[in-house]
Amino acid sequence: MFQNRYKSILCEEDPYLLELVRYIHLNPLRAGIVDEIKALNIYPYCGHSIIMGNVIHGFHNIDYVLNLFGEKIAQARRHYLEFVKKGISQGRRPDLTGGGLVRSAGGWAALRTIRKGESRMKGDERILGQGDFVDSVLQAAQENLDRKYMLRSRGYDFQWLVERVTGLFGLTSKELLTGGKQRKTVMARSVLCYWATRELGMSAVAISKRLNIAASTASESAARGLRIVEEQGFKLSDEVI
């Protein structure tokens, strides 16, 4: 239902993660959907009630956040709730919802301080964190992009991937592209989806059109393909790339 309707950002763990969790969990209160923290504690459509233990969803991992507040769950929940309450008076946070340099700098006040000191800082609306963190992420992304360009320049395209995967699994191109329920075919298509996204930078939508599947299926197949590649020790090429 929500496939491709929401986008994520990369968040530096400390101290931005907790601030972001608090801000998101207070959204129903800010929007007037609930009128007080007690109502938020049991509001079923927000992660806050799940962390508080009042609503159960198997897909929601609460341990990671609670472990940041204490080793014992009761104590951790108490500290977490105190932390959330302190955020109520903060209202809307442009530094957590805005984009680019403002978000990366840690807010308007921090940005003004930086500019007064005439220092430069990386900013990217997809990343929430300090300048060094943003720099490291962008550098890694650039290296990944350079690799994709290099592969393309050497002729590593989708058709090459098809030939590589069929060779690994002993399938014909038609069998690979048409698909089927046989385990070998499913594994091969998963590896194809993974390499197409990871190495060639193809989108799930582009892959879905090639394989006649839904974009969500292509994404799931790529995740499965990663596990297969790691377990089987498959390499994109016998050459050193």
PDB file of C-alpha atoms in Angstrom:
ATOM      1  CA  MET A   1       0.000   0.000   0.000  1.00  0.00           C
ATOM      2  CA  PHE A   2       2.743   2.466   0.943  1.00  0.00           C
ATOM      3  CA  GLN A   3       5.315   1.219  -1.600  1.00  0.00           C
ATOM      4  CA  ASN A   4       7.342   4.192  -2.943  1.00  0.00           C
ATOM      5  CA  ARG A   5       5.062   6.687  -1.133  1.00  0.00           C
ATOM      6  CA  TYR A   6       7.536   7.577   1.595  1.00  0.00           C
ATOM      7  CA  LYS A   7      11.232   8.310   1.404  1.00  0.00           C
ATOM      8  CA  SER A   8      13.833   7.801   4.101  1.00  0.00           C
ATOM      9  CA  ILE A   9      16.857   9.815   5.147  1.00  0.00           C
ATOM     10  CA  LEU A  10      20.176   8.607   6.500  1.00  0.00           C
ATOM     11  CA  CYS A  11      20.519   9.546  10.163  1.00  0.00           C
ATOM     12  CA  GLU A  12      23.658   9.764  12.283  1.00  0.00           C
ATOM     13  CA  GLU A  13      23.061   7.758  15.446  1.00  0.00           C
ATOM     14  CA  ASP A  14      24.279  10.157  18.087  1.00  0.00           C
ATOM     15  CA  PRO A  15      22.721  12.569  18.915  1.00  0.00           C
ATOM     16  CA  TYR A  16      20.362  12.890  15.973  1.00  0.00           C
ATOM     17  CA  LEU A  17      18.592   9.534  16.096  1.00  0.00           C
ATOM     18  CA  LEU A  18      16.934  10.101  19.461  1.00  0.00           C
ATOM     19  CA  GLU A  19      15.904  13.620  18.500  1.00  0.00           C
ATOM     20  CA  LEU A  20      14.356  12.299  15.306  1.00  0.00           C
ATOM     21  CA  VAL A  21      12.547   9.460  17.097  1.00  0.00           C
ATOM     22  CA  ARG A  22      11.107  11.892  19.621  1.00  0.00           C
ATOM     23  CA  TYR A  23      10.040  14.345  16.952  1.00  0.00           C
ATOM     24  CA  ILE A  24       8.299  11.687  14.848  1.00  0.00           C
ATOM     25  CA  HIS A  25       6.572  10.120  17.831  1.00  0.00           C
ATOM     26  CA  LEU A  26       5.184  13.491  18.911  1.00  0.00           C
ATOM     27  CA  ASN A  27       3.591  14.130  15.507  1.00  0.00           C
ATOM     28  CA  PRO A  28       0.068  13.001  16.573  1.00  0.00           C
ATOM     29  CA  LEU A  29       0.211  15.359  19.558  1.00  0.00           C
ATOM     30  CA  ARG A  30       1.426  18.314  17.480  1.00  0.00           C
ATOM     31  CA  ALA A  31      -1.247  17.640  14.863  1.00  0.00           C
ATOM     32  CA  GLY A  32      -4.006  17.569  17.478  1.00  0.00           C
ATOM     33  CA  ILE A  33      -4.932  13.941  16.806  1.00  0.00           C
ATOM     34  CA  VAL A  34      -4.409  13.281  20.516  1.00  0.00           C
ATOM     35  CA  ASP A  35      -4.602  15.982  23.155  1.00  0.00           C
ATOM     36  CA  GLU A  36      -2.171  14.774  25.806  1.00  0.00           C
ATOM     37  CA  ILE A  37       0.744  12.436  26.408  1.00  0.00           C
ATOM     38  CA  LYS A  38      -1.489   9.857  28.132  1.00  0.00           C
ATOM     39  CA  ALA A  39      -3.549   9.538  24.967  1.00  0.00           C
ATOM     40  CA  LEU A  40      -0.367   9.310  22.893  1.00  0.00           C
ATOM     41  CA  ASN A  41       0.800   6.437  25.100  1.00  0.00           C
ATOM     42  CA  ILE A  42      -2.048   4.280  23.789  1.00  0.00           C
ATOM     43  CA  TYR A  43      -2.466   5.759  20.294  1.00  0.00           C
ATOM     44  CA  PRO A  44      -2.148   2.674  18.036  1.00  0.00           C
ATOM     45  CA  TYR A  45      -0.898   4.393  14.875  1.00  0.00           C
ATOM     46  CA  CYS A  46       2.402   5.664  16.237  1.00  0.00           C
ATOM     47  CA  GLY A  47       5.599   3.943  17.328  1.00  0.00           C
ATOM     48  CA  HIS A  48       5.481   5.665  20.716  1.00  0.00           C
ATOM     49  CA  SER A  49       2.696   3.429  22.055  1.00  0.00           C
ATOM     50  CA  ILE A  50       4.610   0.366  20.873  1.00  0.00           C
ATOM     51  CA  ILE A  51       7.780   1.426  22.676  1.00  0.00           C
ATOM     52  CA  MET A  52       5.679   2.048  25.783  1.00  0.00           C
ATOM     53  CA  GLY A  53       4.400  -1.528  25.555  1.00  0.00           C
ATOM     54  CA  ASN A  54       0.729  -0.608  25.179  1.00  0.00           C
ATOM     55  CA  VAL A  55       0.424  -1.714  21.543  1.00  0.00           C
ATOM     56  CA  ILE A  56       2.068  -4.795  20.067  1.00  0.00           C
ATOM     57  CA  HIS A  57       3.316  -5.020  16.481  1.00  0.00           C
ATOM     58  CA  GLY A  58       5.686  -7.846  15.610  1.00  0.00           C
ATOM     59  CA  PHE A  59       7.367  -5.871  12.844  1.00  0.00           C
ATOM     60  CA  HIS A  60       8.393  -3.012  15.139  1.00  0.00           C
ATOM     61  CA  ASN A  61      11.805  -3.329  16.813  1.00  0.00           C
ATOM     62  CA  ILE A  62      11.658  -1.481  20.131  1.00  0.00           C
ATOM     63  CA  ASP A  63      14.818  -2.921  21.665  1.00  0.00           C
ATOM     64  CA  TYR A  64      17.216  -0.685  19.747  1.00  0.00           C
ATOM     65  CA  VAL A  65      15.667   2.548  21.002  1.00  0.00           C
ATOM     66  CA  LEU A  66      15.009   1.320  24.539  1.00  0.00           C
ATOM     67  CA  ASN A  67      18.597   0.080  24.897  1.00  0.00           C
ATOM     68  CA  LEU A  68      19.699   3.684  24.457  1.00  0.00           C
ATOM     69  CA  PHE A  69      17.826   4.581  27.657  1.00  0.00           C
ATOM     70  CA  GLY A  70      18.764   1.718  29.941  1.00  0.00           C
ATOM     71  CA  GLU A  71      19.418  -1.986  30.312  1.00  0.00           C
ATOM     72  CA  LYS A  72      16.215  -2.823  32.203  1.00  0.00           C
ATOM     73  CA  ILE A  73      13.061  -2.398  30.138  1.00  0.00           C
ATOM     74  CA  ALA A  74      10.961  -0.714  32.844  1.00  0.00           C
ATOM     75  CA  GLN A  75      13.705   1.781  33.605  1.00  0.00           C
ATOM     76  CA  ALA A  76      14.368   2.370  29.916  1.00  0.00           C
ATOM     77  CA  ARG A  77      10.689   3.092  29.246  1.00  0.00           C
ATOM     78  CA  ARG A  78      10.572   5.557  32.126  1.00  0.00           C
ATOM     79  CA  HIS A  79      13.620   7.451  30.851  1.00  0.00           C
ATOM     80  CA  TYR A  80      12.337   7.333  27.277  1.00  0.00           C
ATOM     81  CA  LEU A  81       8.978   8.802  28.338  1.00  0.00           C
ATOM     82  CA  GLU A  82      10.707  11.607  30.245  1.00  0.00           C
ATOM     83  CA  PHE A  83      12.778  12.349  27.156  1.00  0.00           C
ATOM     84  CA  VAL A  84       9.682  12.479  24.931  1.00  0.00           C
ATOM     85  CA  LYS A  85       7.827  14.766  27.355  1.00  0.00           C
ATOM     86  CA  LYS A  86      10.679  17.272  27.249  1.00  0.00           C
ATOM     87  CA  GLY A  87      10.189  17.562  23.501  1.00  0.00           C
ATOM     88  CA  ILE A  88       6.538  18.623  23.682  1.00  0.00           C
ATOM     89  CA  SER A  89       7.373  22.281  24.281  1.00  0.00           C
ATOM     90  CA  GLN A  90       9.773  22.380  21.322  1.00  0.00           C
ATOM     91  CA  GLY A  91       6.963  22.385  18.763  1.00  0.00           C
ATOM     92  CA  ARG A  92       7.899  22.062  15.115  1.00  0.00           C
ATOM     93  CA  ARG A  93      11.607  21.479  14.454  1.00  0.00           C
ATOM     94  CA  PRO A  94      12.764  22.911  11.085  1.00  0.00           C
ATOM     95  CA  ASP A  95      16.187  21.367  11.671  1.00  0.00           C
ATOM     96  CA  LEU A  96      14.586  17.915  11.617  1.00  0.00           C
ATOM     97  CA  THR A  97      12.148  18.546   8.778  1.00  0.00           C
ATOM     98  CA  GLY A  98      13.989  21.009   6.561  1.00  0.00           C
ATOM     99  CA  GLY A  99      16.545  20.036   3.998  1.00  0.00           C
ATOM    100  CA  GLY A 100      20.107  20.506   2.920  1.00  0.00           C
ATOM    101  CA  LEU A 101      22.576  22.484   4.935  1.00  0.00           C
ATOM    102  CA  VAL A 102      20.092  23.412   7.670  1.00  0.00           C
ATOM    103  CA  ARG A 103      19.381  19.791   8.534  1.00  0.00           C
ATOM    104  CA  SER A 104      22.997  18.718   8.285  1.00  0.00           C
ATOM    105  CA  ALA A 105      24.239  21.642  10.376  1.00  0.00           C
ATOM    106  CA  GLY A 106      21.929  20.837  13.259  1.00  0.00           C
ATOM    107  CA  GLY A 107      19.533  23.772  12.958  1.00  0.00           C
ATOM    108  CA  TRP A 108      19.398  27.479  12.137  1.00  0.00           C
ATOM    109  CA  ALA A 109      21.318  28.547  15.249  1.00  0.00           C
ATOM    110  CA  ALA A 110      24.154  26.172  14.470  1.00  0.00           C
ATOM    111  CA  LEU A 111      24.127  27.272  10.853  1.00  0.00           C
ATOM    112  CA  ARG A 112      24.382  30.956  11.798  1.00  0.00           C
ATOM    113  CA  THR A 113      27.321  30.155  14.080  1.00  0.00           C
ATOM    114  CA  ILE A 114      29.065  28.289  11.301  1.00  0.00           C
ATOM    115  CA  ARG A 115      28.557  31.106   8.806  1.00  0.00           C
ATOM    116  CA  LYS A 116      29.780  33.766  11.248  1.00  0.00           C
ATOM    117  CA  GLY A 117      32.961  31.766  11.602  1.00  0.00           C
ATOM    118  CA  GLU A 118      33.244  31.646   7.803  1.00  0.00           C
ATOM    119  CA  SER A 119      33.654  27.881   7.866  1.00  0.00           C
ATOM    120  CA  ARG A 120      32.199  25.623   5.195  1.00  0.00           C
ATOM    121  CA  MET A 121      30.089  22.578   5.831  1.00  0.00           C
ATOM    122  CA  LYS A 122      28.598  19.840   3.720  1.00  0.00           C
ATOM    123  CA  GLY A 123      24.816  19.725   3.525  1.00  0.00           C
ATOM    124  CA  ASP A 124      22.429  17.235   1.992  1.00  0.00           C
ATOM    125  CA  GLU A 125      18.674  16.950   2.540  1.00  0.00           C
ATOM    126  CA  ARG A 126      18.900  13.150   2.525  1.00  0.00           C
ATOM    127  CA  ILE A 127      21.256  13.051   5.516  1.00  0.00           C
ATOM    128  CA  LEU A 128      20.714  14.047   9.143  1.00  0.00           C
ATOM    129  CA  GLY A 129      23.977  14.457  10.997  1.00  0.00           C
ATOM    130  CA  GLN A 130      27.073  16.547  11.615  1.00  0.00           C
ATOM    131  CA  GLY A 131      29.327  17.782   8.840  1.00  0.00           C
ATOM    132  CA  ASP A 132      31.936  15.033   9.139  1.00  0.00           C
ATOM    133  CA  PHE A 133      29.227  12.379   8.996  1.00  0.00           C
ATOM    134  CA  VAL A 134      27.647  13.982   5.930  1.00  0.00           C
ATOM    135  CA  ASP A 135      31.073  14.222   4.286  1.00  0.00           C
ATOM    136  CA  SER A 136      31.849  10.552   4.876  1.00  0.00           C
ATOM    137  CA  VAL A 137      28.483   9.437   3.522  1.00  0.00           C
ATOM    138  CA  LEU A 138      28.760  11.597   0.415  1.00  0.00           C
ATOM    139  CA  GLN A 139      32.311  10.385  -0.201  1.00  0.00           C
ATOM    140  CA  ALA A 140      31.191   6.762  -0.009  1.00  0.00           C
ATOM    141  CA  ALA A 141      28.276   7.541  -2.310  1.00  0.00           C
ATOM    142  CA  GLN A 142      30.612   9.212  -4.812  1.00  0.00           C
ATOM    143  CA  GLU A 143      32.934   6.209  -4.782  1.00  0.00           C
ATOM    144  CA  ASN A 144      29.954   3.960  -5.416  1.00  0.00           C
ATOM    145  CA  LEU A 145      28.828   6.213  -8.266  1.00  0.00           C
ATOM    146  CA  ASP A 146      32.322   6.215  -9.775  1.00  0.00           C
ATOM    147  CA  ARG A 147      32.309   2.420  -9.696  1.00  0.00           C
ATOM    148  CA  LYS A 148      28.993   2.301 -11.543  1.00  0.00           C
ATOM    149  CA  TYR A 149      30.327   4.597 -14.256  1.00  0.00           C
ATOM    150  CA  MET A 150      33.452   2.476 -14.540  1.00  0.00           C
ATOM    151  CA  LEU A 151      31.419  -0.710 -14.930  1.00  0.00           C
ATOM    152  CA  ARG A 152      29.233   0.877 -17.585  1.00  0.00           C
ATOM    153  CA  SER A 153      32.283   2.091 -19.496  1.00  0.00           C
ATOM    154  CA  ARG A 154      33.612  -1.482 -19.579  1.00  0.00           C
ATOM    155  CA  GLY A 155      30.387  -2.789 -21.043  1.00  0.00           C
ATOM    156  CA  TYR A 156      28.837  -4.157 -17.871  1.00  0.00           C
ATOM    157  CA  ASP A 157      25.177  -3.553 -18.698  1.00  0.00           C
ATOM    158  CA  PHE A 158      21.952  -5.429 -17.993  1.00  0.00           C
ATOM    159  CA  GLN A 159      22.463  -7.819 -20.891  1.00  0.00           C
ATOM    160  CA  TRP A 160      25.953  -8.619 -19.610  1.00  0.00           C
ATOM    161  CA  LEU A 161      24.444  -9.339 -16.191  1.00  0.00           C
ATOM    162  CA  VAL A 162      21.934 -11.713 -17.766  1.00  0.00           C
ATOM    163  CA  GLU A 163      24.755 -13.652 -19.416  1.00  0.00           C
ATOM    164  CA  ARG A 164      26.778 -13.702 -16.196  1.00  0.00           C
ATOM    165  CA  VAL A 165      23.886 -15.002 -14.079  1.00  0.00           C
ATOM    166  CA  THR A 166      22.789 -17.621 -16.618  1.00  0.00           C
ATOM    167  CA  GLY A 167      26.365 -18.885 -16.651  1.00  0.00           C
ATOM    168  CA  LEU A 168      26.446 -19.168 -12.868  1.00  0.00           C
ATOM    169  CA  PHE A 169      23.141 -21.021 -12.614  1.00  0.00           C
ATOM    170  CA  GLY A 170      23.115 -23.001 -15.853  1.00  0.00           C
ATOM    171  CA  LEU A 171      19.996 -21.336 -17.240  1.00  0.00           C
ATOM    172  CA  THR A 172      19.071 -19.915 -20.618  1.00  0.00           C
ATOM    173  CA  SER A 173      18.360 -16.208 -21.001  1.00  0.00           C
ATOM    174  CA  LYS A 174      14.714 -17.002 -21.670  1.00  0.00           C
ATOM    175  CA  GLU A 175      14.414 -19.043 -18.471  1.00  0.00           C
ATOM    176  CA  LEU A 176      16.008 -16.268 -16.448  1.00  0.00           C
ATOM    177  CA  LEU A 177      13.961 -13.427 -17.903  1.00  0.00           C
ATOM    178  CA  THR A 178      10.670 -15.319 -18.004  1.00  0.00           C
ATOM    179  CA  GLY A 179      10.955 -16.621 -14.475  1.00  0.00           C
ATOM    180  CA  GLY A 180       9.325 -19.530 -12.726  1.00  0.00           C
ATOM    181  CA  LYS A 181       8.895 -21.159  -9.335  1.00  0.00           C
ATOM    182  CA  GLN A 182      11.897 -23.464  -9.499  1.00  0.00           C
ATOM    183  CA  ARG A 183      14.357 -22.716  -6.715  1.00  0.00           C
ATOM    184  CA  LYS A 184      17.287 -22.270  -9.086  1.00  0.00           C
ATOM    185  CA  THR A 185      15.365 -19.793 -11.220  1.00  0.00           C
ATOM    186  CA  VAL A 186      14.200 -17.793  -8.205  1.00  0.00           C
ATOM    187  CA  MET A 187      17.750 -17.627  -6.868  1.00  0.00           C
ATOM    188  CA  ALA A 188      19.132 -16.566 -10.242  1.00  0.00           C
ATOM    189  CA  ARG A 189      16.591 -13.776 -10.669  1.00  0.00           C
ATOM    190  CA  SER A 190      17.309 -12.596  -7.138  1.00  0.00           C
ATOM    191  CA  VAL A 191      21.028 -12.336  -7.867  1.00  0.00           C
ATOM    192  CA  LEU A 192      20.238 -10.532 -11.116  1.00  0.00           C
ATOM    193  CA  CYS A 193      18.084  -7.999  -9.254  1.00  0.00           C
ATOM    194  CA  TYR A 194      20.762  -7.452  -6.618  1.00  0.00           C
ATOM    195  CA  TRP A 195      23.607  -6.884  -9.053  1.00  0.00           C
ATOM    196  CA  ALA A 196      21.432  -4.688 -11.263  1.00  0.00           C
ATOM    197  CA  THR A 197      20.644  -2.387  -8.345  1.00  0.00           C
ATOM    198  CA  ARG A 198      23.917  -2.586  -6.430  1.00  0.00           C
ATOM    199  CA  GLU A 199      26.417  -2.591  -9.277  1.00  0.00           C
ATOM    200  CA  LEU A 200      24.622  -0.879 -12.162  1.00  0.00           C
ATOM    201  CA  GLY A 201      22.462   1.482 -10.130  1.00  0.00           C
ATOM    202  CA  MET A 202      19.233   0.447 -11.828  1.00  0.00           C
ATOM    203  CA  SER A 203      16.001   1.334 -10.058  1.00  0.00           C
ATOM    204  CA  ALA A 204      13.485  -1.252  -8.921  1.00  0.00           C
ATOM    205  CA  VAL A 205      11.040   0.186 -11.449  1.00  0.00           C
ATOM    206  CA  ALA A 206      13.496  -0.272 -14.324  1.00  0.00           C
ATOM    207  CA  ILE A 207      14.234  -3.852 -13.270  1.00  0.00           C
ATOM    208  CA  SER A 208      10.546  -4.645 -12.847  1.00  0.00           C
ATOM    209  CA  LYS A 209       9.899  -3.692 -16.459  1.00  0.00           C
ATOM    210  CA  ARG A 210      12.700  -5.983 -17.657  1.00  0.00           C
ATOM    211  CA  LEU A 211      11.481  -8.960 -15.634  1.00  0.00           C
ATOM    212  CA  ASN A 212       7.749  -8.247 -15.810  1.00  0.00           C
ATOM    213  CA  ILE A 213       7.322  -8.073 -12.046  1.00  0.00           C
ATOM    214  CA  ALA A 214       6.193  -5.437  -9.557  1.00  0.00           C
ATOM    215  CA  ALA A 215       8.758  -2.896  -8.345  1.00  0.00           C
ATOM    216  CA  SER A 216       8.214  -4.103  -4.775  1.00  0.00           C
ATOM    217  CA  THR A 217       9.006  -7.659  -5.894  1.00  0.00           C
ATOM    218  CA  ALA A 218      12.205  -6.428  -7.529  1.00  0.00           C
ATOM    219  CA  SER A 219      13.255  -4.774  -4.255  1.00  0.00           C
ATOM    220  CA  GLU A 220      12.519  -7.919  -2.259  1.00  0.00           C
ATOM    221  CA  SER A 221      14.394 -10.042  -4.797  1.00  0.00           C
ATOM    222  CA  ALA A 222      17.419  -7.757  -4.587  1.00  0.00           C
ATOM    223  CA  ALA A 223      17.518  -8.159  -0.792  1.00  0.00           C
ATOM    224  CA  ARG A 224      17.320 -11.922  -1.218  1.00  0.00           C
ATOM    225  CA  GLY A 225      20.001 -11.746  -3.897  1.00  0.00           C
ATOM    226  CA  LEU A 226      22.415 -10.072  -1.482  1.00  0.00           C
ATOM    227  CA  ARG A 227      22.119 -13.003   0.907  1.00  0.00           C
ATOM    228  CA  ILE A 228      22.626 -15.504  -1.916  1.00  0.00           C
ATOM    229  CA  VAL A 229      25.724 -13.710  -3.215  1.00  0.00           C
ATOM    230  CA  GLU A 230      27.240 -13.634   0.273  1.00  0.00           C
ATOM    231  CA  GLU A 231      26.385 -17.263   1.036  1.00  0.00           C
ATOM    232  CA  GLN A 232      27.586 -18.612  -2.309  1.00  0.00           C
ATOM    233  CA  GLY A 233      30.578 -16.300  -2.647  1.00  0.00           C
ATOM    234  CA  PHE A 234      29.495 -15.128  -6.094  1.00  0.00           C
ATOM    235  CA  LYS A 235      31.492 -12.344  -7.729  1.00  0.00           C
ATOM    236  CA  LEU A 236      30.288  -9.973 -10.394  1.00  0.00           C
ATOM    237  CA  SER A 237      33.242 -10.847 -12.590  1.00  0.00           C
ATOM    238  CA  ASP A 238      36.299 -13.064 -12.551  1.00  0.00           C
ATOM    239  CA  GLU A 239      38.318  -9.935 -13.304  1.00  0.00           C
ATOM    240  CA  VAL A 240      39.611  -7.690 -10.546  1.00  0.00           C
ATOM    241  CA  ILE A 241      37.244  -4.719 -10.515  1.00  0.00           C
TER     242      ILE A 241
END
